[in-house]
PDB file of C-alpha atoms in Angstrom:
ATOM      1  CA  UNK A  45     -21.546 -16.348  24.618  1.00  0.00           C
ATOM      2  CA  UNK A  46     -18.059 -17.566  23.796  1.00  0.00           C
ATOM      3  CA  UNK A  47     -16.413 -20.011  21.465  1.00  0.00           C
ATOM      4  CA  UNK A  48     -14.837 -22.962  23.294  1.00  0.00           C
ATOM      5  CA  UNK A  49     -12.240 -25.420  22.093  1.00  0.00           C
ATOM      6  CA  UNK A  50     -13.056 -28.706  23.843  1.00  0.00           C
ATOM      7  CA  UNK A  51     -11.726 -32.203  24.379  1.00  0.00           C
ATOM      8  CA  UNK A  52     -14.311 -34.887  25.193  1.00  0.00           C
ATOM      9  CA  UNK A  53     -14.790 -38.642  25.293  1.00  0.00           C
ATOM     10  CA  UNK A  54     -17.685 -40.832  24.145  1.00  0.00           C
ATOM     11  CA  UNK A  55     -19.126 -44.030  25.653  1.00  0.00           C
ATOM     12  CA  UNK A  56     -16.625 -46.152  23.711  1.00  0.00           C
ATOM     13  CA  UNK A  57     -13.657 -44.242  25.041  1.00  0.00           C
ATOM     14  CA  UNK A  58     -12.979 -42.423  21.776  1.00  0.00           C
ATOM     15  CA  UNK A  59     -11.562 -38.918  22.133  1.00  0.00           C
ATOM     16  CA  UNK A  60     -13.340 -36.091  20.320  1.00  0.00           C
ATOM     17  CA  UNK A  61     -12.062 -32.559  19.766  1.00  0.00           C
ATOM     18  CA  UNK A  62     -13.820 -29.533  18.363  1.00  0.00           C
ATOM     19  CA  UNK A  63     -15.085 -25.983  18.786  1.00  0.00           C
ATOM     20  CA  UNK A  64     -18.574 -24.757  19.626  1.00  0.00           C
ATOM     21  CA  UNK A  65     -20.402 -21.758  21.083  1.00  0.00           C
ATOM     22  CA  UNK A  66     -21.591 -21.911  24.683  1.00  0.00           C
ATOM     23  CA  UNK A  67     -22.650 -19.527  27.447  1.00  0.00           C
ATOM     24  CA  UNK A  68     -20.152 -21.087  29.837  1.00  0.00           C
ATOM     25  CA  UNK A  69     -18.524 -24.442  30.537  1.00  0.00           C
ATOM     26  CA  UNK A  70     -21.679 -25.793  32.160  1.00  0.00           C
ATOM     27  CA  UNK A  71     -23.630 -24.984  28.995  1.00  0.00           C
ATOM     28  CA  UNK A  72     -20.873 -26.569  26.903  1.00  0.00           C
ATOM     29  CA  UNK A  73     -20.985 -29.697  29.043  1.00  0.00           C
ATOM     30  CA  UNK A  74     -24.767 -29.858  28.612  1.00  0.00           C
ATOM     31  CA  UNK A  75     -24.481 -29.540  24.822  1.00  0.00           C
ATOM     32  CA  UNK A  76     -21.860 -32.270  24.593  1.00  0.00           C
ATOM     33  CA  UNK A  77     -23.879 -34.533  26.876  1.00  0.00           C
ATOM     34  CA  UNK A  78     -26.801 -34.381  24.421  1.00  0.00           C
ATOM     35  CA  UNK A  79     -24.382 -35.639  21.753  1.00  0.00           C
ATOM     36  CA  UNK A  80     -23.228 -38.537  23.933  1.00  0.00           C
ATOM     37  CA  UNK A  81     -19.938 -36.892  24.899  1.00  0.00           C
ATOM     38  CA  UNK A  82     -18.402 -36.246  28.307  1.00  0.00           C
ATOM     39  CA  UNK A  83     -16.347 -33.086  28.621  1.00  0.00           C
ATOM     40  CA  UNK A  84     -12.719 -33.547  29.629  1.00  0.00           C
ATOM     41  CA  UNK A  85     -11.274 -30.088  29.081  1.00  0.00           C
ATOM     42  CA  UNK A  86     -12.431 -26.795  27.599  1.00  0.00           C
ATOM     43  CA  UNK A  87     -10.673 -23.535  26.769  1.00  0.00           C
ATOM     44  CA  UNK A  88     -12.296 -20.336  25.446  1.00  0.00           C
ATOM     45  CA  UNK A  89     -10.948 -19.232  22.086  1.00  0.00           C
ATOM     46  CA  UNK A  90      -9.564 -15.704  22.340  1.00  0.00           C
ATOM     47  CA  UNK A  91      -9.832 -12.946  19.731  1.00  0.00           C
ATOM     48  CA  UNK A  92     -12.634 -14.646  17.916  1.00  0.00           C
ATOM     49  CA  UNK A  93     -14.309 -12.609  15.206  1.00  0.00           C
ATOM     50  CA  UNK A  94     -18.096 -13.001  15.371  1.00  0.00           C
ATOM     51  CA  UNK A  95     -19.087 -12.821  11.732  1.00  0.00           C
ATOM     52  CA  UNK A  96     -22.339 -14.220  10.475  1.00  0.00           C
ATOM     53  CA  UNK A  97     -22.887 -15.354   6.924  1.00  0.00           C
ATOM     54  CA  UNK A  98     -26.059 -14.508   5.089  1.00  0.00           C
ATOM     55  CA  UNK A  99     -28.611 -17.312   5.203  1.00  0.00           C
ATOM     56  CA  UNK A 100     -30.160 -18.851   2.130  1.00  0.00           C
ATOM     57  CA  UNK A 101     -33.780 -17.747   1.788  1.00  0.00           C
ATOM     58  CA  UNK A 102     -35.140 -21.211   2.573  1.00  0.00           C
ATOM     59  CA  UNK A 103     -32.915 -21.536   5.645  1.00  0.00           C
ATOM     60  CA  UNK A 104     -34.275 -18.199   6.867  1.00  0.00           C
ATOM     61  CA  UNK A 105     -37.839 -19.390   6.240  1.00  0.00           C
ATOM     62  CA  UNK A 106     -37.169 -22.588   8.201  1.00  0.00           C
ATOM     63  CA  UNK A 107     -35.611 -20.635  11.082  1.00  0.00           C
ATOM     64  CA  UNK A 108     -38.512 -18.167  11.297  1.00  0.00           C
ATOM     65  CA  UNK A 109     -41.037 -21.018  11.077  1.00  0.00           C
ATOM     66  CA  UNK A 110     -39.432 -22.852  13.992  1.00  0.00           C
ATOM     67  CA  UNK A 111     -39.267 -19.594  15.946  1.00  0.00           C
ATOM     68  CA  UNK A 112     -42.982 -19.012  15.363  1.00  0.00           C
ATOM     69  CA  UNK A 113     -44.058 -22.553  16.299  1.00  0.00           C
ATOM     70  CA  UNK A 114     -42.045 -22.667  19.533  1.00  0.00           C
ATOM     71  CA  UNK A 115     -43.032 -19.124  20.514  1.00  0.00           C
ATOM     72  CA  UNK A 116     -46.706 -19.953  19.941  1.00  0.00           C
ATOM     73  CA  UNK A 117     -46.262 -22.997  22.178  1.00  0.00           C
ATOM     74  CA  UNK A 118     -45.195 -20.679  24.996  1.00  0.00           C
ATOM     75  CA  UNK A 119     -41.492 -21.552  25.056  1.00  0.00           C
ATOM     76  CA  UNK A 120     -39.305 -18.652  26.340  1.00  0.00           C
ATOM     77  CA  UNK A 121     -37.177 -17.012  23.660  1.00  0.00           C
ATOM     78  CA  UNK A 122     -33.828 -17.924  25.260  1.00  0.00           C
ATOM     79  CA  UNK A 123     -34.907 -21.568  25.531  1.00  0.00           C
ATOM     80  CA  UNK A 124     -35.998 -21.475  21.896  1.00  0.00           C
ATOM     81  CA  UNK A 125     -32.658 -20.135  20.725  1.00  0.00           C
ATOM     82  CA  UNK A 126     -30.699 -22.567  22.901  1.00  0.00           C
ATOM     83  CA  UNK A 127     -32.703 -25.489  21.504  1.00  0.00           C
ATOM     84  CA  UNK A 128     -32.354 -24.330  17.893  1.00  0.00           C
ATOM     85  CA  UNK A 129     -28.635 -23.780  18.430  1.00  0.00           C
ATOM     86  CA  UNK A 130     -28.138 -27.274  19.859  1.00  0.00           C
ATOM     87  CA  UNK A 131     -30.105 -28.949  17.055  1.00  0.00           C
ATOM     88  CA  UNK A 132     -28.877 -26.746  14.170  1.00  0.00           C
ATOM     89  CA  UNK A 133     -27.954 -28.661  11.027  1.00  0.00           C
ATOM     90  CA  UNK A 134     -25.689 -25.938   9.628  1.00  0.00           C
ATOM     91  CA  UNK A 135     -22.952 -23.765  11.180  1.00  0.00           C
ATOM     92  CA  UNK A 136     -24.759 -20.644   9.921  1.00  0.00           C
ATOM     93  CA  UNK A 137     -27.921 -21.414  11.910  1.00  0.00           C
ATOM     94  CA  UNK A 138     -25.900 -22.444  14.957  1.00  0.00           C
ATOM     95  CA  UNK A 139     -23.883 -19.211  14.929  1.00  0.00           C
ATOM     96  CA  UNK A 140     -27.005 -17.126  14.311  1.00  0.00           C
ATOM     97  CA  UNK A 141     -28.820 -18.650  17.286  1.00  0.00           C
ATOM     98  CA  UNK A 142     -25.763 -18.160  19.480  1.00  0.00           C
ATOM     99  CA  UNK A 143     -25.493 -14.534  18.356  1.00  0.00           C
ATOM    100  CA  UNK A 144     -29.174 -13.784  19.052  1.00  0.00           C
ATOM    101  CA  UNK A 145     -29.017 -15.608  22.398  1.00  0.00           C
ATOM    102  CA  UNK A 146     -26.062 -13.507  23.522  1.00  0.00           C
ATOM    103  CA  UNK A 147     -27.734 -10.206  22.602  1.00  0.00           C
ATOM    104  CA  UNK A 148     -31.130 -11.042  24.126  1.00  0.00           C
ATOM    105  CA  UNK A 149     -29.512 -12.473  27.256  1.00  0.00           C
ATOM    106  CA  UNK A 150     -27.665  -9.151  27.585  1.00  0.00           C
ATOM    107  CA  UNK A 151     -30.943  -7.214  27.628  1.00  0.00           C
ATOM    108  CA  UNK A 152     -31.797  -6.584  23.971  1.00  0.00           C
ATOM    109  CA  UNK A 153     -35.300  -7.146  22.679  1.00  0.00           C
ATOM    110  CA  UNK A 154     -35.868  -9.682  19.907  1.00  0.00           C
ATOM    111  CA  UNK A 155     -36.239  -6.951  17.280  1.00  0.00           C
ATOM    112  CA  UNK A 156     -33.050  -5.240  18.499  1.00  0.00           C
ATOM    113  CA  UNK A 157     -31.157  -8.536  18.249  1.00  0.00           C
ATOM    114  CA  UNK A 158     -32.461  -9.053  14.714  1.00  0.00           C
ATOM    115  CA  UNK A 159     -31.610  -5.465  13.744  1.00  0.00           C
ATOM    116  CA  UNK A 160     -27.998  -6.088  14.776  1.00  0.00           C
ATOM    117  CA  UNK A 161     -27.762  -8.535  11.854  1.00  0.00           C
ATOM    118  CA  UNK A 162     -28.936  -6.448   8.846  1.00  0.00           C
ATOM    119  CA  UNK A 163     -27.264  -8.794   6.402  1.00  0.00           C
ATOM    120  CA  UNK A 164     -29.608 -11.584   7.511  1.00  0.00           C
ATOM    121  CA  UNK A 165     -32.861  -9.922   8.573  1.00  0.00           C
ATOM    122  CA  UNK A 166     -34.411  -7.275   6.250  1.00  0.00           C
ATOM    123  CA  UNK A 167     -35.681  -4.020   7.764  1.00  0.00           C
ATOM    124  CA  UNK A 168     -39.272  -5.094   7.091  1.00  0.00           C
ATOM    125  CA  UNK A 169     -38.837  -8.221   9.217  1.00  0.00           C
ATOM    126  CA  UNK A 170     -37.248  -6.221  12.038  1.00  0.00           C
ATOM    127  CA  UNK A 171     -40.029  -3.613  11.976  1.00  0.00           C
ATOM    128  CA  UNK A 172     -42.759  -6.251  11.957  1.00  0.00           C
ATOM    129  CA  UNK A 173     -41.194  -8.095  14.891  1.00  0.00           C
ATOM    130  CA  UNK A 174     -40.921  -4.781  16.778  1.00  0.00           C
ATOM    131  CA  UNK A 175     -44.622  -4.158  16.134  1.00  0.00           C
ATOM    132  CA  UNK A 176     -45.439  -7.685  17.299  1.00  0.00           C
ATOM    133  CA  UNK A 177     -43.526  -7.142  20.530  1.00  0.00           C
ATOM    134  CA  UNK A 178     -45.318  -3.842  21.152  1.00  0.00           C
ATOM    135  CA  UNK A 179     -48.796  -5.293  20.569  1.00  0.00           C
ATOM    136  CA  UNK A 180     -48.250  -8.706  22.139  1.00  0.00           C
ATOM    137  CA  UNK A 181     -49.064 -10.407  18.839  1.00  0.00           C
ATOM    138  CA  UNK A 182     -45.582 -11.715  18.057  1.00  0.00           C
ATOM    139  CA  UNK A 183     -46.628 -15.318  17.153  1.00  0.00           C
ATOM    140  CA  UNK A 184     -49.147 -14.002  14.596  1.00  0.00           C
ATOM    141  CA  UNK A 185     -46.607 -11.539  13.212  1.00  0.00           C
ATOM    142  CA  UNK A 186     -43.999 -14.300  12.865  1.00  0.00           C
ATOM    143  CA  UNK A 187     -46.545 -16.395  10.984  1.00  0.00           C
ATOM    144  CA  UNK A 188     -47.176 -13.539   8.552  1.00  0.00           C
ATOM    145  CA  UNK A 189     -43.429 -13.097   8.074  1.00  0.00           C
ATOM    146  CA  UNK A 190     -43.040 -16.788   7.248  1.00  0.00           C
ATOM    147  CA  UNK A 191     -45.895 -16.613   4.725  1.00  0.00           C
ATOM    148  CA  UNK A 192     -44.373 -13.505   3.137  1.00  0.00           C
ATOM    149  CA  UNK A 193     -40.926 -15.123   2.870  1.00  0.00           C
ATOM    150  CA  UNK A 194     -42.490 -18.241   1.323  1.00  0.00           C
ATOM    151  CA  UNK A 195     -44.286 -16.080  -1.250  1.00  0.00           C
ATOM    152  CA  UNK A 196     -41.033 -14.291  -2.091  1.00  0.00           C
ATOM    153  CA  UNK A 197     -39.259 -17.641  -2.487  1.00  0.00           C
ATOM    154  CA  UNK A 198     -41.972 -18.981  -4.810  1.00  0.00           C
ATOM    155  CA  UNK A 199     -41.922 -15.759  -6.847  1.00  0.00           C
ATOM    156  CA  UNK A 200     -38.144 -15.895  -7.203  1.00  0.00           C
ATOM    157  CA  UNK A 201     -38.338 -19.556  -8.257  1.00  0.00           C
ATOM    158  CA  UNK A 202     -41.009 -18.862 -10.895  1.00  0.00           C
ATOM    159  CA  UNK A 203     -39.089 -15.834 -12.180  1.00  0.00           C
ATOM    160  CA  UNK A 204     -35.967 -17.972 -12.546  1.00  0.00           C
ATOM    161  CA  UNK A 205     -37.940 -20.566 -14.507  1.00  0.00           C
ATOM    162  CA  UNK A 206     -39.349 -17.878 -16.811  1.00  0.00           C
ATOM    163  CA  UNK A 207     -35.871 -16.521 -17.450  1.00  0.00           C
ATOM    164  CA  UNK A 208     -34.477 -19.977 -18.118  1.00  0.00           C
ATOM    165  CA  UNK A 209     -37.132 -20.829 -20.760  1.00  0.00           C
ATOM    166  CA  UNK A 210     -36.090 -18.171 -23.326  1.00  0.00           C
ATOM    167  CA  UNK A 211     -32.457 -19.149 -22.792  1.00  0.00           C
ATOM    168  CA  UNK A 212     -33.346 -22.792 -23.449  1.00  0.00           C
ATOM    169  CA  UNK A 213     -35.264 -21.884 -26.618  1.00  0.00           C
ATOM    170  CA  UNK A 214     -32.364 -19.713 -27.804  1.00  0.00           C
ATOM    171  CA  UNK A 215     -29.900 -22.572 -27.314  1.00  0.00           C
ATOM    172  CA  UNK A 216     -32.139 -25.041 -29.173  1.00  0.00           C
ATOM    173  CA  UNK A 217     -32.771 -22.665 -32.092  1.00  0.00           C
ATOM    174  CA  UNK A 218     -29.095 -21.742 -32.254  1.00  0.00           C
ATOM    175  CA  UNK A 219     -28.111 -25.407 -32.309  1.00  0.00           C
ATOM    176  CA  UNK A 220     -30.541 -26.080 -35.164  1.00  0.00           C
ATOM    177  CA  UNK A 221     -29.200 -23.122 -37.161  1.00  0.00           C
ATOM    178  CA  UNK A 222     -25.612 -24.237 -36.639  1.00  0.00           C
ATOM    179  CA  UNK A 223     -26.503 -27.791 -37.723  1.00  0.00           C
ATOM    180  CA  UNK A 224     -28.247 -26.504 -40.855  1.00  0.00           C
ATOM    181  CA  UNK A 225     -25.415 -24.163 -41.832  1.00  0.00           C
ATOM    182  CA  UNK A 226     -22.531 -26.527 -41.157  1.00  0.00           C
ATOM    183  CA  UNK A 227     -23.968 -29.891 -42.192  1.00  0.00           C
ATOM    184  CA  UNK A 228     -27.222 -29.746 -44.149  1.00  0.00           C
ATOM    185  CA  UNK A 229     -26.867 -26.574 -46.236  1.00  0.00           C
ATOM    186  CA  UNK A 230     -23.476 -27.559 -47.792  1.00  0.00           C
ATOM    187  CA  UNK A 231     -25.008 -30.848 -48.971  1.00  0.00           C
ATOM    188  CA  UNK A 232     -27.998 -29.087 -50.526  1.00  0.00           C
ATOM    189  CA  UNK A 233     -25.756 -26.481 -52.171  1.00  0.00           C
ATOM    190  CA  UNK A 234     -23.583 -29.247 -53.629  1.00  0.00           C
ATOM    191  CA  UNK A 235     -26.663 -30.916 -55.052  1.00  0.00           C
ATOM    192  CA  UNK A 236     -27.884 -27.623 -56.601  1.00  0.00           C
ATOM    193  CA  UNK A 237     -24.457 -26.871 -58.079  1.00  0.00           C
ATOM    194  CA  UNK A 238     -24.281 -30.291 -59.721  1.00  0.00           C
ATOM    195  CA  UNK A 239     -27.588 -29.603 -61.469  1.00  0.00           C
ATOM    196  CA  UNK A 240     -25.965 -26.737 -63.408  1.00  0.00           C
ATOM    197  CA  UNK A 241     -27.612 -23.464 -64.352  1.00  0.00           C
ATOM    198  CA  UNK A 242     -27.519 -20.058 -62.719  1.00  0.00           C
ATOM    199  CA  UNK A 243     -27.638 -20.021 -58.929  1.00  0.00           C
ATOM    200  CA  UNK A 244     -30.224 -17.556 -57.485  1.00  0.00           C
ATOM    201  CA  UNK A 245     -29.008 -14.590 -55.425  1.00  0.00           C
ATOM    202  CA  UNK A 246     -30.714 -15.959 -52.285  1.00  0.00           C
ATOM    203  CA  UNK A 247     -28.809 -19.213 -52.682  1.00  0.00           C
ATOM    204  CA  UNK A 248     -25.527 -17.322 -53.136  1.00  0.00           C
ATOM    205  CA  UNK A 249     -26.225 -15.482 -49.859  1.00  0.00           C
ATOM    206  CA  UNK A 250     -27.006 -18.794 -48.165  1.00  0.00           C
ATOM    207  CA  UNK A 251     -23.726 -20.233 -49.473  1.00  0.00           C
ATOM    208  CA  UNK A 252     -21.844 -17.249 -48.045  1.00  0.00           C
ATOM    209  CA  UNK A 253     -23.485 -17.660 -44.612  1.00  0.00           C
ATOM    210  CA  UNK A 254     -22.850 -21.405 -44.634  1.00  0.00           C
ATOM    211  CA  UNK A 255     -19.186 -20.901 -45.552  1.00  0.00           C
ATOM    212  CA  UNK A 256     -18.866 -18.376 -42.740  1.00  0.00           C
ATOM    213  CA  UNK A 257     -20.250 -20.923 -40.262  1.00  0.00           C
ATOM    214  CA  UNK A 258     -18.003 -23.696 -41.550  1.00  0.00           C
ATOM    215  CA  UNK A 259     -14.789 -21.636 -41.609  1.00  0.00           C
ATOM    216  CA  UNK A 260     -15.353 -19.176 -38.762  1.00  0.00           C
ATOM    217  CA  UNK A 261     -17.674 -21.062 -36.361  1.00  0.00           C
ATOM    218  CA  UNK A 262     -15.198 -20.455 -33.529  1.00  0.00           C
ATOM    219  CA  UNK A 263     -15.875 -16.709 -33.845  1.00  0.00           C
ATOM    220  CA  UNK A 264     -19.634 -16.857 -34.487  1.00  0.00           C
ATOM    221  CA  UNK A 265     -20.803 -19.289 -31.777  1.00  0.00           C
ATOM    222  CA  UNK A 266     -19.316 -17.424 -28.759  1.00  0.00           C
ATOM    223  CA  UNK A 267     -20.776 -14.128 -30.022  1.00  0.00           C
ATOM    224  CA  UNK A 268     -23.771 -12.831 -27.999  1.00  0.00           C
TER     225      UNK A 268
END
């Protein structure tokens, strides 16, 4: 599969230019036709580096879910990848589908094509897909992979929430302490001082802390 730079025209006569992956010019023409464009000219882009970016966990879940549903429906793998590539909503998914299509079309198995992208597909996923291919239970294996990825996503989300709660409490408590030391405590201390008499040691310590907050807050607040 190659990257083509194309020039096309729509039904209103407007010229469109762009780049997209395609098996050949006939495939490119078919892709553009689905978008309401008629191919005028196409040139393959030379020296193109095929680098794939890591997918977000939820994008990977969505991709594997679609793969499982279409595979269970009996759609051939190359047709699945071509369809997902043509309907991809993000460049990452589009490039991934094109990459897998190219490898499988060249003779690789699905697991081998996945293994060629270790930054996207974990070893566990690759090994499970390989087992599914060997046993003929690939749709069921893909379903289990999707469920496992969903569980991991939910666990990560809950963990993030748990970590955020202590941080939120710390910020609230810190804000209250700062308010007390900078605003409220000086007023109370002034009231106590005006009453006369000896000031208790605890109050003296509180005065010292309050003064530190008032005069050196710019050093105290950023401190961990």
